[in-house]
Amino acid sequence: VRCDAERRRQLELALTEARARAAQAPEDHDLTLDIGDALLNLGRLEEARATLEPLLRLAADDPYVAISVARARTATGDRAGARQALDRAAELWRAGREPALGTLAYNIGSAWVLLDTQVALEWLLRARDQYGVDRVDLALDPDLDELRRRGLLAPLEARR
């Protein structure tokens, strides 16, 4: 399930496709976000950050842009900048305009993991309360590895 070689192959394909599509639609911020996320997941951190940072101005109302920028900032050692980006995502979550607030809360929480596990758990509990948390996510999501190692995922188990 977490085969690194296959994951890398798929990320390379996604990057190639997103770049090709972005060449046809350079104003599509979703494609730029896809490129930045692929670069980030491939470990091309500075390139990812350079791709994602301008989106904060161009797509200021997209919480997923803020989350991706936070991830890039965390990966490049800018913890304060990552917190600012996640605070922006939280503001957008509170505005309630996203159709899937539980999913957004989950993504905000998973981005907080490497910055502050307590804040991450608070967001993940919001996600659980809004839409539930998938057991597969709890068992396999690499973003939750730190919480899993520390035995902190028990409170996230589905309510009965």
mmCIF file of C-alpha atoms in Angstrom:
data_model
loop_
_atom_site.group_PDB
_atom_site.id
_atom_site.type_symbol
_atom_site.label_atom_id
_atom_site.label_comp_id
_atom_site.label_asym_id
_atom_site.label_seq_id
_atom_site.Cartn_x
_atom_site.Cartn_y
_atom_site.Cartn_z
ATOM 1 C CA VAL A 1 0.000 0.000 0.000
ATOM 2 C CA ARG A 2 2.850 2.373 0.761
ATOM 3 C CA CYS A 3 5.201 1.237 -1.978
ATOM 4 C CA ASP A 4 7.661 4.094 -2.375
ATOM 5 C CA ALA A 5 8.706 3.193 -5.930
ATOM 6 C CA GLU A 6 5.106 3.030 -7.157
ATOM 7 C CA ARG A 7 4.175 6.208 -5.305
ATOM 8 C CA ARG A 8 7.136 8.030 -6.877
ATOM 9 C CA ARG A 9 6.192 6.726 -10.346
ATOM 10 C CA GLN A 10 2.634 7.990 -9.938
ATOM 11 C CA LEU A 11 3.821 11.362 -8.648
ATOM 12 C CA GLU A 12 6.126 11.759 -11.657
ATOM 13 C CA LEU A 13 3.216 10.960 -13.981
ATOM 14 C CA ALA A 14 0.952 13.407 -12.152
ATOM 15 C CA LEU A 15 3.613 16.110 -12.389
ATOM 16 C CA THR A 16 4.077 15.537 -16.109
ATOM 17 C CA GLU A 17 0.332 15.629 -16.750
ATOM 18 C CA ALA A 18 -0.238 18.718 -14.581
ATOM 19 C CA ARG A 19 2.571 20.576 -16.332
ATOM 20 C CA ALA A 20 1.185 19.668 -19.759
ATOM 21 C CA ARG A 21 -2.316 20.783 -18.782
ATOM 22 C CA ALA A 22 -0.973 23.973 -17.144
ATOM 23 C CA ALA A 23 0.752 24.875 -20.398
ATOM 24 C CA GLN A 24 -2.723 24.955 -21.975
ATOM 25 C CA ALA A 25 -4.349 26.790 -19.039
ATOM 26 C CA PRO A 26 -1.701 28.859 -17.240
ATOM 27 C CA GLU A 27 -4.308 30.764 -15.182
ATOM 28 C CA ASP A 28 -5.721 27.589 -13.614
ATOM 29 C CA HIS A 29 -4.485 27.746 -10.030
ATOM 30 C CA ASP A 30 -5.639 24.176 -9.374
ATOM 31 C CA LEU A 31 -3.109 22.900 -11.910
ATOM 32 C CA THR A 32 -0.360 24.984 -10.321
ATOM 33 C CA LEU A 33 -1.379 23.562 -6.955
ATOM 34 C CA ASP A 34 -1.159 20.041 -8.405
ATOM 35 C CA ILE A 35 2.334 20.791 -9.722
ATOM 36 C CA GLY A 36 3.467 22.184 -6.371
ATOM 37 C CA ASP A 37 2.023 19.252 -4.437
ATOM 38 C CA ALA A 38 3.684 16.738 -6.754
ATOM 39 C CA LEU A 39 7.029 18.516 -6.410
ATOM 40 C CA LEU A 40 6.641 18.599 -2.647
ATOM 41 C CA ASN A 41 5.817 14.906 -2.459
ATOM 42 C CA LEU A 42 8.766 14.128 -4.707
ATOM 43 C CA GLY A 43 11.061 15.907 -2.256
ATOM 44 C CA ARG A 44 11.809 18.808 -4.597
ATOM 45 C CA LEU A 45 11.178 21.202 -1.738
ATOM 46 C CA GLU A 46 12.540 24.539 -2.954
ATOM 47 C CA GLU A 47 10.981 24.068 -6.375
ATOM 48 C CA ALA A 48 7.674 23.196 -4.712
ATOM 49 C CA ARG A 49 7.800 26.226 -2.475
ATOM 50 C CA ALA A 50 8.621 28.533 -5.385
ATOM 51 C CA THR A 51 5.638 27.107 -7.266
ATOM 52 C CA LEU A 52 3.208 27.307 -4.350
ATOM 53 C CA GLU A 53 4.064 30.621 -2.662
ATOM 54 C CA PRO A 54 2.626 32.872 -5.430
ATOM 55 C CA LEU A 55 -0.693 31.041 -5.122
ATOM 56 C CA LEU A 56 -1.272 32.602 -1.697
ATOM 57 C CA ARG A 57 -1.897 35.901 -3.493
ATOM 58 C CA LEU A 58 -3.582 34.472 -6.573
ATOM 59 C CA ALA A 59 -5.923 32.075 -4.772
ATOM 60 C CA ALA A 60 -6.207 33.659 -1.332
ATOM 61 C CA ASP A 61 -9.608 32.069 -0.677
ATOM 62 C CA ASP A 62 -8.496 28.479 -1.324
ATOM 63 C CA PRO A 63 -7.688 26.760 1.974
ATOM 64 C CA TYR A 64 -5.937 23.922 0.162
ATOM 65 C CA VAL A 65 -3.430 26.400 -1.235
ATOM 66 C CA ALA A 66 -2.695 27.559 2.311
ATOM 67 C CA ILE A 67 -2.290 23.940 3.442
ATOM 68 C CA SER A 68 0.111 23.129 0.608
ATOM 69 C CA VAL A 69 2.130 26.270 1.268
ATOM 70 C CA ALA A 70 2.264 25.320 4.962
ATOM 71 C CA ARG A 71 3.576 21.875 4.054
ATOM 72 C CA ALA A 72 6.241 23.395 1.788
ATOM 73 C CA ARG A 73 7.243 25.884 4.447
ATOM 74 C CA THR A 74 7.461 23.163 7.082
ATOM 75 C CA ALA A 75 9.579 21.002 4.788
ATOM 76 C CA THR A 76 11.976 23.890 4.143
ATOM 77 C CA GLY A 77 12.281 24.769 7.827
ATOM 78 C CA ASP A 78 10.014 27.834 7.919
ATOM 79 C CA ARG A 79 7.881 26.800 10.882
ATOM 80 C CA ALA A 80 6.602 30.321 11.607
ATOM 81 C CA GLY A 81 5.539 30.753 7.982
ATOM 82 C CA ALA A 82 3.859 27.355 8.049
ATOM 83 C CA ARG A 83 1.864 28.358 11.128
ATOM 84 C CA GLN A 84 0.741 31.539 9.365
ATOM 85 C CA ALA A 85 -0.425 29.569 6.343
ATOM 86 C CA LEU A 86 -2.306 27.087 8.542
ATOM 87 C CA ASP A 87 -3.895 29.965 10.442
ATOM 88 C CA ARG A 88 -5.134 31.221 7.058
ATOM 89 C CA ALA A 89 -6.567 27.782 6.251
ATOM 90 C CA ALA A 90 -8.290 27.809 9.652
ATOM 91 C CA GLU A 91 -9.835 31.220 8.914
ATOM 92 C CA LEU A 92 -11.199 29.859 5.663
ATOM 93 C CA TRP A 93 -12.546 26.771 7.456
ATOM 94 C CA ARG A 94 -14.307 29.010 9.975
ATOM 95 C CA ALA A 95 -15.862 31.005 7.120
ATOM 96 C CA GLY A 96 -17.711 27.798 6.230
ATOM 97 C CA ARG A 97 -17.696 28.225 2.463
ATOM 98 C CA GLU A 98 -16.083 24.876 1.702
ATOM 99 C CA PRO A 99 -18.575 22.114 0.925
ATOM 100 C CA ALA A 100 -16.664 19.454 2.896
ATOM 101 C CA LEU A 101 -15.629 21.074 6.179
ATOM 102 C CA GLY A 102 -14.798 17.729 7.788
ATOM 103 C CA THR A 103 -12.401 16.856 4.994
ATOM 104 C CA LEU A 104 -10.830 20.298 5.225
ATOM 105 C CA ALA A 105 -10.422 19.918 9.008
ATOM 106 C CA TYR A 106 -8.701 16.558 8.428
ATOM 107 C CA ASN A 107 -6.277 18.129 5.947
ATOM 108 C CA ILE A 108 -5.534 21.054 8.252
ATOM 109 C CA GLY A 109 -4.903 18.588 11.085
ATOM 110 C CA SER A 110 -2.608 16.393 9.045
ATOM 111 C CA ALA A 111 -0.573 19.460 8.057
ATOM 112 C CA TRP A 112 -0.182 20.452 11.723
ATOM 113 C CA VAL A 113 1.349 17.094 12.713
ATOM 114 C CA LEU A 114 4.981 18.125 12.319
ATOM 115 C CA LEU A 115 4.422 21.549 13.886
ATOM 116 C CA ASP A 116 2.259 20.859 16.931
ATOM 117 C CA THR A 117 0.721 17.467 17.660
ATOM 118 C CA GLN A 118 -1.827 18.918 20.098
ATOM 119 C CA VAL A 119 -3.191 21.346 17.505
ATOM 120 C CA ALA A 120 -3.142 18.526 14.937
ATOM 121 C CA LEU A 121 -5.245 16.331 17.225
ATOM 122 C CA GLU A 122 -7.729 19.151 17.827
ATOM 123 C CA TRP A 123 -8.249 19.515 14.070
ATOM 124 C CA LEU A 124 -8.470 15.765 13.555
ATOM 125 C CA LEU A 125 -11.092 15.539 16.298
ATOM 126 C CA ARG A 126 -13.084 18.263 14.507
ATOM 127 C CA ALA A 127 -12.832 16.181 11.360
ATOM 128 C CA ARG A 128 -14.038 13.098 13.215
ATOM 129 C CA ASP A 129 -16.973 15.005 14.669
ATOM 130 C CA GLN A 130 -17.959 16.510 11.308
ATOM 131 C CA TYR A 131 -17.679 13.519 9.027
ATOM 132 C CA GLY A 132 -15.924 10.675 10.790
ATOM 133 C CA VAL A 133 -12.418 9.445 10.231
ATOM 134 C CA ASP A 134 -11.653 6.537 7.951
ATOM 135 C CA ARG A 135 -9.854 3.659 9.682
ATOM 136 C CA VAL A 136 -7.673 3.235 6.601
ATOM 137 C CA ASP A 137 -6.524 6.853 6.972
ATOM 138 C CA LEU A 138 -5.741 6.245 10.626
ATOM 139 C CA ALA A 139 -3.791 3.110 9.786
ATOM 140 C CA LEU A 140 -1.947 4.199 6.650
ATOM 141 C CA ASP A 141 -1.889 7.968 6.057
ATOM 142 C CA PRO A 142 1.823 8.858 6.103
ATOM 143 C CA ASP A 143 0.970 12.336 7.383
ATOM 144 C CA LEU A 144 -0.206 10.708 10.600
ATOM 145 C CA ASP A 145 2.946 8.607 11.120
ATOM 146 C CA GLU A 146 4.198 10.793 13.970
ATOM 147 C CA LEU A 147 0.889 10.563 15.818
ATOM 148 C CA ARG A 148 0.736 6.825 15.162
ATOM 149 C CA ARG A 149 4.276 6.300 16.523
ATOM 150 C CA ARG A 150 3.382 8.215 19.656
ATOM 151 C CA GLY A 151 0.123 6.312 20.171
ATOM 152 C CA LEU A 152 -2.001 9.452 19.883
ATOM 153 C CA LEU A 153 -4.622 8.239 17.403
ATOM 154 C CA ALA A 154 -6.881 6.400 19.889
ATOM 155 C CA PRO A 155 -9.170 9.417 20.471
ATOM 156 C CA LEU A 156 -9.872 9.518 16.738
ATOM 157 C CA GLU A 157 -11.508 6.135 16.516
ATOM 158 C CA ALA A 158 -15.075 6.343 15.312
ATOM 159 C CA ARG A 159 -17.721 7.083 17.886
ATOM 160 C CA ARG A 160 -20.251 4.327 18.469
#
